[in-house]
């Protein structure tokens, strides 16, 4: 998933960021609410993790602003405020879940998986598209009895394509989804990654599912005869 992580304490931010990256997520991290607000306006995320007490703009204000735009992106609120009314305030502001600090990494990752499964394409930790399955826990793609191990970057691309089936995705869209906001990929990075993914899908007989749409971008298209 593409995740925004806003946490004002760099000592806590670093292990959270590392754990999310190790789990295969693309994470934009920031220490203040103003930068988080800008990122939320400029990029599309699958999940927002917001600390309540962010400098400049609080996490609770960001949460309310985001909901006022009508966006349904899941929000996980982090805070040391563990009172009943604090939790009620956070949830009423639009947060979907609430995690008390200090954060346990295993619990954080479990809650991230739970919020990520809100897509109807997910069952448990598996993303389904026709008879293709993407396993979140093992970073593998499976079709029938054949399973292929993907690299983290290949997995991220496959997940992004499977979350947007039949949709033409431009190179710029893919770059913004797979690379962090302050990173600039090489000009052919997406084309090279698409080529690698097709090679990975070949043993599954699904390499032609990833199509090049000339002059526009790429599309994951499931053959009509596929269940």
PDB file of N, CA and C in Angstrom, residues 92-174:
ATOM      1  N   UNK A  92     -14.737  10.258  16.243  1.00  0.00           N
ATOM      2  CA  UNK A  92     -15.746  11.175  15.719  1.00  0.00           C
ATOM      3  C   UNK A  92     -15.156  12.129  14.679  1.00  0.00           C
ATOM      4  N   UNK A  93     -13.865  12.383  14.784  1.00  0.00           N
ATOM      5  CA  UNK A  93     -13.220  13.262  13.799  1.00  0.00           C
ATOM      6  C   UNK A  93     -13.041  12.573  12.452  1.00  0.00           C
ATOM      7  N   UNK A  94     -13.219  11.254  12.433  1.00  0.00           N
ATOM      8  CA  UNK A  94     -13.105  10.538  11.164  1.00  0.00           C
ATOM      9  C   UNK A  94     -12.069   9.444  11.138  1.00  0.00           C
ATOM     10  N   UNK A  95     -11.363   9.242  12.254  1.00  0.00           N
ATOM     11  CA  UNK A  95     -10.376   8.154  12.284  1.00  0.00           C
ATOM     12  C   UNK A  95     -11.092   6.798  12.262  1.00  0.00           C
ATOM     13  N   UNK A  96     -10.475   5.833  11.584  1.00  0.00           N
ATOM     14  CA  UNK A  96     -11.055   4.486  11.517  1.00  0.00           C
ATOM     15  C   UNK A  96     -10.530   3.594  12.625  1.00  0.00           C
ATOM     16  N   UNK A  97      -9.362   3.951  13.140  1.00  0.00           N
ATOM     17  CA  UNK A  97      -8.762   3.139  14.201  1.00  0.00           C
ATOM     18  C   UNK A  97      -7.893   4.059  15.048  1.00  0.00           C
ATOM     19  N   UNK A  98      -7.488   3.557  16.196  1.00  0.00           N
ATOM     20  CA  UNK A  98      -6.869   4.398  17.210  1.00  0.00           C
ATOM     21  C   UNK A  98      -5.823   3.545  17.914  1.00  0.00           C
ATOM     22  N   UNK A  99      -4.565   3.995  17.898  1.00  0.00           N
ATOM     23  CA  UNK A  99      -3.488   3.200  18.501  1.00  0.00           C
ATOM     24  C   UNK A  99      -2.748   4.057  19.518  1.00  0.00           C
ATOM     25  N   UNK A 100      -2.657   3.529  20.748  1.00  0.00           N
ATOM     26  CA  UNK A 100      -2.037   4.274  21.841  1.00  0.00           C
ATOM     27  C   UNK A 100      -0.509   4.117  21.801  1.00  0.00           C
ATOM     28  N   UNK A 101       0.191   5.230  22.017  1.00  0.00           N
ATOM     29  CA  UNK A 101       1.649   5.224  22.075  1.00  0.00           C
ATOM     30  C   UNK A 101       2.120   4.886  23.493  1.00  0.00           C
ATOM     31  N   UNK A 102       3.247   4.263  23.682  1.00  0.00           N
ATOM     32  CA  UNK A 102       4.194   3.845  22.647  1.00  0.00           C
ATOM     33  C   UNK A 102       3.643   2.704  21.802  1.00  0.00           C
ATOM     34  N   UNK A 103       3.943   2.778  20.512  1.00  0.00           N
ATOM     35  CA  UNK A 103       3.340   1.859  19.560  1.00  0.00           C
ATOM     36  C   UNK A 103       4.110   0.544  19.534  1.00  0.00           C
ATOM     37  N   UNK A 104       3.381  -0.553  19.601  1.00  0.00           N
ATOM     38  CA  UNK A 104       3.976  -1.871  19.383  1.00  0.00           C
ATOM     39  C   UNK A 104       3.978  -2.142  17.876  1.00  0.00           C
ATOM     40  N   UNK A 105       5.147  -2.444  17.335  1.00  0.00           N
ATOM     41  CA  UNK A 105       5.280  -2.578  15.884  1.00  0.00           C
ATOM     42  C   UNK A 105       4.383  -3.689  15.333  1.00  0.00           C
ATOM     43  N   UNK A 106       4.349  -4.812  16.013  1.00  0.00           N
ATOM     44  CA  UNK A 106       3.533  -5.931  15.522  1.00  0.00           C
ATOM     45  C   UNK A 106       2.052  -5.553  15.481  1.00  0.00           C
ATOM     46  N   UNK A 107       1.616  -4.828  16.526  1.00  0.00           N
ATOM     47  CA  UNK A 107       0.214  -4.405  16.552  1.00  0.00           C
ATOM     48  C   UNK A 107      -0.054  -3.382  15.453  1.00  0.00           C
ATOM     49  N   UNK A 108       0.891  -2.477  15.242  1.00  0.00           N
ATOM     50  CA  UNK A 108       0.715  -1.488  14.169  1.00  0.00           C
ATOM     51  C   UNK A 108       0.542  -2.185  12.820  1.00  0.00           C
ATOM     52  N   UNK A 109       1.419  -3.148  12.533  1.00  0.00           N
ATOM     53  CA  UNK A 109       1.351  -3.830  11.239  1.00  0.00           C
ATOM     54  C   UNK A 109       0.050  -4.622  11.095  1.00  0.00           C
ATOM     55  N   UNK A 110      -0.406  -5.195  12.197  1.00  0.00           N
ATOM     56  CA  UNK A 110      -1.671  -5.938  12.145  1.00  0.00           C
ATOM     57  C   UNK A 110      -2.834  -4.996  11.836  1.00  0.00           C
ATOM     58  N   UNK A 111      -2.819  -3.818  12.455  1.00  0.00           N
ATOM     59  CA  UNK A 111      -3.893  -2.852  12.191  1.00  0.00           C
ATOM     60  C   UNK A 111      -3.802  -2.300  10.775  1.00  0.00           C
ATOM     61  N   UNK A 112      -2.598  -2.116  10.273  1.00  0.00           N
ATOM     62  CA  UNK A 112      -2.423  -1.674   8.882  1.00  0.00           C
ATOM     63  C   UNK A 112      -3.000  -2.723   7.932  1.00  0.00           C
ATOM     64  N   UNK A 113      -2.708  -3.992   8.192  1.00  0.00           N
ATOM     65  CA  UNK A 113      -3.262  -5.056   7.339  1.00  0.00           C
ATOM     66  C   UNK A 113      -4.790  -5.063   7.418  1.00  0.00           C
ATOM     67  N   UNK A 114      -5.313  -4.885   8.629  1.00  0.00           N
ATOM     68  CA  UNK A 114      -6.769  -4.915   8.798  1.00  0.00           C
ATOM     69  C   UNK A 114      -7.434  -3.775   8.023  1.00  0.00           C
ATOM     70  N   UNK A 115      -6.844  -2.579   8.088  1.00  0.00           N
ATOM     71  CA  UNK A 115      -7.419  -1.448   7.363  1.00  0.00           C
ATOM     72  C   UNK A 115      -7.251  -1.623   5.856  1.00  0.00           C
ATOM     73  N   UNK A 116      -6.138  -2.224   5.447  1.00  0.00           N
ATOM     74  CA  UNK A 116      -5.910  -2.471   4.017  1.00  0.00           C
ATOM     75  C   UNK A 116      -6.875  -3.481   3.442  1.00  0.00           C
ATOM     76  N   UNK A 117      -7.407  -4.364   4.278  1.00  0.00           N
ATOM     77  CA  UNK A 117      -8.334  -5.388   3.800  1.00  0.00           C
ATOM     78  C   UNK A 117      -9.740  -4.844   3.559  1.00  0.00           C
ATOM     79  N   UNK A 118      -9.953  -3.564   3.776  1.00  0.00           N
ATOM     80  CA  UNK A 118     -11.286  -3.016   3.539  1.00  0.00           C
ATOM     81  C   UNK A 118     -11.643  -3.009   2.056  1.00  0.00           C
ATOM     82  N   UNK A 119     -10.632  -3.124   1.190  1.00  0.00           N
ATOM     83  CA  UNK A 119     -10.933  -3.266  -0.237  1.00  0.00           C
ATOM     84  C   UNK A 119     -11.661  -4.585  -0.460  1.00  0.00           C
ATOM     85  N   UNK A 120     -12.741  -4.586  -1.272  1.00  0.00           N
ATOM     86  CA  UNK A 120     -13.468  -5.844  -1.508  1.00  0.00           C
ATOM     87  C   UNK A 120     -12.632  -6.891  -2.229  1.00  0.00           C
ATOM     88  N   UNK A 121     -11.486  -6.492  -2.783  1.00  0.00           N
ATOM     89  CA  UNK A 121     -10.639  -7.449  -3.498  1.00  0.00           C
ATOM     90  C   UNK A 121      -9.820  -8.302  -2.538  1.00  0.00           C
ATOM     91  N   UNK A 122      -9.698  -7.848  -1.272  1.00  0.00           N
ATOM     92  CA  UNK A 122      -8.881  -8.572  -0.306  1.00  0.00           C
ATOM     93  C   UNK A 122      -9.707  -9.585   0.461  1.00  0.00           C
ATOM     94  N   UNK A 123      -9.120 -10.749   0.687  1.00  0.00           N
ATOM     95  CA  UNK A 123      -9.666 -11.744   1.592  1.00  0.00           C
ATOM     96  C   UNK A 123      -8.534 -12.163   2.519  1.00  0.00           C
ATOM     97  N   UNK A 124      -8.686 -11.861   3.795  1.00  0.00           N
ATOM     98  CA  UNK A 124      -7.572 -12.115   4.698  1.00  0.00           C
ATOM     99  C   UNK A 124      -6.381 -11.275   4.271  1.00  0.00           C
ATOM    100  N   UNK A 125      -5.236 -11.877   4.092  1.00  0.00           N
ATOM    101  CA  UNK A 125      -4.054 -11.168   3.631  1.00  0.00           C
ATOM    102  C   UNK A 125      -3.787 -11.443   2.156  1.00  0.00           C
ATOM    103  N   UNK A 126      -4.817 -11.798   1.411  1.00  0.00           N
ATOM    104  CA  UNK A 126      -4.654 -12.152   0.002  1.00  0.00           C
ATOM    105  C   UNK A 126      -5.505 -11.228  -0.863  1.00  0.00           C
ATOM    106  N   UNK A 127      -4.880 -10.664  -1.889  1.00  0.00           N
ATOM    107  CA  UNK A 127      -5.587  -9.829  -2.860  1.00  0.00           C
ATOM    108  C   UNK A 127      -5.929 -10.707  -4.060  1.00  0.00           C
ATOM    109  N   UNK A 128      -7.208 -10.724  -4.428  1.00  0.00           N
ATOM    110  CA  UNK A 128      -7.682 -11.604  -5.496  1.00  0.00           C
ATOM    111  C   UNK A 128      -8.032 -10.797  -6.742  1.00  0.00           C
ATOM    112  N   UNK A 129      -7.684 -11.335  -7.890  1.00  0.00           N
ATOM    113  CA  UNK A 129      -8.164 -10.813  -9.160  1.00  0.00           C
ATOM    114  C   UNK A 129      -8.292 -12.009 -10.093  1.00  0.00           C
ATOM    115  N   UNK A 130      -9.540 -12.343 -10.465  1.00  0.00           N
ATOM    116  CA  UNK A 130      -9.805 -13.580 -11.206  1.00  0.00           C
ATOM    117  C   UNK A 130      -9.175 -14.738 -10.443  1.00  0.00           C
ATOM    118  N   UNK A 131      -8.346 -15.562 -11.090  1.00  0.00           N
ATOM    119  CA  UNK A 131      -7.717 -16.671 -10.367  1.00  0.00           C
ATOM    120  C   UNK A 131      -6.285 -16.361  -9.945  1.00  0.00           C
ATOM    121  N   UNK A 132      -5.955 -15.082  -9.968  1.00  0.00           N
ATOM    122  CA  UNK A 132      -4.629 -14.642  -9.518  1.00  0.00           C
ATOM    123  C   UNK A 132      -4.720 -14.191  -8.066  1.00  0.00           C
ATOM    124  N   UNK A 133      -3.721 -14.577  -7.266  1.00  0.00           N
ATOM    125  CA  UNK A 133      -3.725 -14.217  -5.854  1.00  0.00           C
ATOM    126  C   UNK A 133      -2.385 -13.578  -5.489  1.00  0.00           C
ATOM    127  N   UNK A 134      -2.455 -12.488  -4.744  1.00  0.00           N
ATOM    128  CA  UNK A 134      -1.256 -11.822  -4.266  1.00  0.00           C
ATOM    129  C   UNK A 134      -1.233 -11.936  -2.751  1.00  0.00           C
ATOM    130  N   UNK A 135      -0.183 -12.546  -2.228  1.00  0.00           N
ATOM    131  CA  UNK A 135      -0.103 -12.827  -0.797  1.00  0.00           C
ATOM    132  C   UNK A 135       0.721 -11.746  -0.089  1.00  0.00           C
ATOM    133  N   UNK A 136       0.050 -11.020   0.792  1.00  0.00           N
ATOM    134  CA  UNK A 136       0.698  -9.908   1.476  1.00  0.00           C
ATOM    135  C   UNK A 136       1.808 -10.375   2.416  1.00  0.00           C
ATOM    136  N   UNK A 137       1.587 -11.460   3.122  1.00  0.00           N
ATOM    137  CA  UNK A 137       2.541 -11.894   4.141  1.00  0.00           C
ATOM    138  C   UNK A 137       3.840 -12.427   3.549  1.00  0.00           C
ATOM    139  N   UNK A 138       3.760 -13.029   2.353  1.00  0.00           N
ATOM    140  CA  UNK A 138       4.944 -13.669   1.775  1.00  0.00           C
ATOM    141  C   UNK A 138       5.471 -12.976   0.527  1.00  0.00           C
ATOM    142  N   UNK A 139       4.792 -11.916   0.073  1.00  0.00           N
ATOM    143  CA  UNK A 139       5.171 -11.192  -1.151  1.00  0.00           C
ATOM    144  C   UNK A 139       5.247 -12.144  -2.344  1.00  0.00           C
ATOM    145  N   UNK A 140       4.274 -13.015  -2.446  1.00  0.00           N
ATOM    146  CA  UNK A 140       4.241 -13.968  -3.560  1.00  0.00           C
ATOM    147  C   UNK A 140       2.968 -13.773  -4.363  1.00  0.00           C
ATOM    148  N   UNK A 141       3.041 -14.134  -5.645  1.00  0.00           N
ATOM    149  CA  UNK A 141       1.872 -14.130  -6.501  1.00  0.00           C
ATOM    150  C   UNK A 141       1.616 -15.573  -6.914  1.00  0.00           C
ATOM    151  N   UNK A 142       0.349 -15.954  -6.922  1.00  0.00           N
ATOM    152  CA  UNK A 142       0.007 -17.352  -7.147  1.00  0.00           C
ATOM    153  C   UNK A 142      -1.134 -17.458  -8.143  1.00  0.00           C
ATOM    154  N   UNK A 143      -1.029 -18.444  -9.009  1.00  0.00           N
ATOM    155  CA  UNK A 143      -2.141 -18.791  -9.895  1.00  0.00           C
ATOM    156  C   UNK A 143      -2.231 -20.303  -9.936  1.00  0.00           C
ATOM    157  N   UNK A 144      -3.407 -20.821  -9.577  1.00  0.00           N
ATOM    158  CA  UNK A 144      -3.593 -22.262  -9.456  1.00  0.00           C
ATOM    159  C   UNK A 144      -2.536 -22.822  -8.503  1.00  0.00           C
ATOM    160  N   UNK A 145      -1.714 -23.753  -8.930  1.00  0.00           N
ATOM    161  CA  UNK A 145      -0.760 -24.368  -7.998  1.00  0.00           C
ATOM    162  C   UNK A 145       0.650 -23.798  -8.113  1.00  0.00           C
ATOM    163  N   UNK A 146       0.809 -22.751  -8.921  1.00  0.00           N
ATOM    164  CA  UNK A 146       2.143 -22.181  -9.139  1.00  0.00           C
ATOM    165  C   UNK A 146       2.261 -20.877  -8.352  1.00  0.00           C
ATOM    166  N   UNK A 147       3.339 -20.761  -7.590  1.00  0.00           N
ATOM    167  CA  UNK A 147       3.569 -19.582  -6.772  1.00  0.00           C
ATOM    168  C   UNK A 147       4.947 -18.999  -7.089  1.00  0.00           C
ATOM    169  N   UNK A 148       5.021 -17.677  -7.225  1.00  0.00           N
ATOM    170  CA  UNK A 148       6.267 -17.009  -7.573  1.00  0.00           C
ATOM    171  C   UNK A 148       6.598 -15.964  -6.517  1.00  0.00           C
ATOM    172  N   UNK A 149       7.840 -15.968  -6.058  1.00  0.00           N
ATOM    173  CA  UNK A 149       8.305 -14.971  -5.097  1.00  0.00           C
ATOM    174  C   UNK A 149       8.643 -13.674  -5.833  1.00  0.00           C
ATOM    175  N   UNK A 150       8.118 -12.563  -5.346  1.00  0.00           N
ATOM    176  CA  UNK A 150       8.399 -11.261  -5.942  1.00  0.00           C
ATOM    177  C   UNK A 150       9.356 -10.475  -5.059  1.00  0.00           C
ATOM    178  N   UNK A 151      10.112  -9.559  -5.685  1.00  0.00           N
ATOM    179  CA  UNK A 151      10.887  -8.611  -4.891  1.00  0.00           C
ATOM    180  C   UNK A 151       9.908  -7.588  -4.304  1.00  0.00           C
ATOM    181  N   UNK A 152      10.384  -6.807  -3.348  1.00  0.00           N
ATOM    182  CA  UNK A 152       9.494  -5.818  -2.735  1.00  0.00           C
ATOM    183  C   UNK A 152       8.932  -4.870  -3.779  1.00  0.00           C
ATOM    184  N   UNK A 153       9.761  -4.386  -4.680  1.00  0.00           N
ATOM    185  CA  UNK A 153       9.305  -3.429  -5.688  1.00  0.00           C
ATOM    186  C   UNK A 153       8.342  -4.086  -6.680  1.00  0.00           C
ATOM    187  N   UNK A 154       8.624  -5.314  -7.071  1.00  0.00           N
ATOM    188  CA  UNK A 154       7.708  -6.039  -7.963  1.00  0.00           C
ATOM    189  C   UNK A 154       6.352  -6.243  -7.291  1.00  0.00           C
ATOM    190  N   UNK A 155       6.402  -6.579  -6.004  1.00  0.00           N
ATOM    191  CA  UNK A 155       5.156  -6.762  -5.252  1.00  0.00           C
ATOM    192  C   UNK A 155       4.362  -5.463  -5.202  1.00  0.00           C
ATOM    193  N   UNK A 156       5.042  -4.358  -4.959  1.00  0.00           N
ATOM    194  CA  UNK A 156       4.346  -3.072  -4.877  1.00  0.00           C
ATOM    195  C   UNK A 156       3.674  -2.725  -6.203  1.00  0.00           C
ATOM    196  N   UNK A 157       4.356  -2.989  -7.307  1.00  0.00           N
ATOM    197  CA  UNK A 157       3.759  -2.724  -8.618  1.00  0.00           C
ATOM    198  C   UNK A 157       2.569  -3.647  -8.855  1.00  0.00           C
ATOM    199  N   UNK A 158       2.726  -4.919  -8.515  1.00  0.00           N
ATOM    200  CA  UNK A 158       1.628  -5.873  -8.735  1.00  0.00           C
ATOM    201  C   UNK A 158       0.414  -5.492  -7.904  1.00  0.00           C
ATOM    202  N   UNK A 159       0.639  -5.091  -6.666  1.00  0.00           N
ATOM    203  CA  UNK A 159      -0.476  -4.684  -5.817  1.00  0.00           C
ATOM    204  C   UNK A 159      -1.170  -3.457  -6.397  1.00  0.00           C
ATOM    205  N   UNK A 160      -0.386  -2.490  -6.863  1.00  0.00           N
ATOM    206  CA  UNK A 160      -0.978  -1.267  -7.432  1.00  0.00           C
ATOM    207  C   UNK A 160      -1.809  -1.596  -8.673  1.00  0.00           C
ATOM    208  N   UNK A 161      -1.281  -2.443  -9.549  1.00  0.00           N
ATOM    209  CA  UNK A 161      -2.030  -2.830 -10.748  1.00  0.00           C
ATOM    210  C   UNK A 161      -3.301  -3.589 -10.383  1.00  0.00           C
ATOM    211  N   UNK A 162      -3.198  -4.488  -9.396  1.00  0.00           N
ATOM    212  CA  UNK A 162      -4.374  -5.282  -9.018  1.00  0.00           C
ATOM    213  C   UNK A 162      -5.433  -4.437  -8.319  1.00  0.00           C
ATOM    214  N   UNK A 163      -5.037  -3.356  -7.692  1.00  0.00           N
ATOM    215  CA  UNK A 163      -6.012  -2.461  -7.066  1.00  0.00           C
ATOM    216  C   UNK A 163      -6.706  -1.580  -8.108  1.00  0.00           C
ATOM    217  N   UNK A 164      -6.140  -1.543  -9.324  1.00  0.00           N
ATOM    218  CA  UNK A 164      -6.723  -0.721 -10.388  1.00  0.00           C
ATOM    219  C   UNK A 164      -6.850  -1.545 -11.668  1.00  0.00           C
ATOM    220  N   UNK A 165      -7.574  -2.669 -11.614  1.00  0.00           N
ATOM    221  CA  UNK A 165      -7.663  -3.530 -12.806  1.00  0.00           C
ATOM    222  C   UNK A 165      -8.408  -2.839 -13.936  1.00  0.00           C
ATOM    223  N   UNK A 166      -7.984  -3.166 -15.151  1.00  0.00           N
ATOM    224  CA  UNK A 166      -8.608  -2.658 -16.383  1.00  0.00           C
ATOM    225  C   UNK A 166      -8.408  -1.154 -16.553  1.00  0.00           C
ATOM    226  N   UNK A 167      -7.675  -0.524 -15.685  1.00  0.00           N
ATOM    227  CA  UNK A 167      -7.496   0.932 -15.748  1.00  0.00           C
ATOM    228  C   UNK A 167      -6.134   1.255 -16.351  1.00  0.00           C
ATOM    229  N   UNK A 168      -6.116   2.167 -17.339  1.00  0.00           N
ATOM    230  CA  UNK A 168      -4.841   2.584 -17.919  1.00  0.00           C
ATOM    231  C   UNK A 168      -4.145   3.519 -16.938  1.00  0.00           C
ATOM    232  N   UNK A 169      -2.935   3.147 -16.545  1.00  0.00           N
ATOM    233  CA  UNK A 169      -2.165   3.918 -15.576  1.00  0.00           C
ATOM    234  C   UNK A 169      -0.948   4.514 -16.273  1.00  0.00           C
ATOM    235  N   UNK A 170      -0.788   5.802 -16.208  1.00  0.00           N
ATOM    236  CA  UNK A 170       0.344   6.452 -16.862  1.00  0.00           C
ATOM    237  C   UNK A 170       1.628   6.185 -16.079  1.00  0.00           C
ATOM    238  N   UNK A 171       2.743   6.446 -16.750  1.00  0.00           N
ATOM    239  CA  UNK A 171       4.032   6.277 -16.078  1.00  0.00           C
ATOM    240  C   UNK A 171       4.098   7.190 -14.853  1.00  0.00           C
ATOM    241  N   UNK A 172       3.582   8.405 -15.002  1.00  0.00           N
ATOM    242  CA  UNK A 172       3.608   9.347 -13.879  1.00  0.00           C
ATOM    243  C   UNK A 172       2.777   8.840 -12.701  1.00  0.00           C
ATOM    244  N   UNK A 173       1.627   8.260 -12.986  1.00  0.00           N
ATOM    245  CA  UNK A 173       0.794   7.710 -11.902  1.00  0.00           C
ATOM    246  C   UNK A 173       1.527   6.592 -11.178  1.00  0.00           C
ATOM    247  N   UNK A 174       2.172   5.731 -11.948  1.00  0.00           N
ATOM    248  CA  UNK A 174       2.896   4.616 -11.329  1.00  0.00           C
ATOM    249  C   UNK A 174       4.069   5.130 -10.503  1.00  0.00           C
TER     250      UNK A 174
END
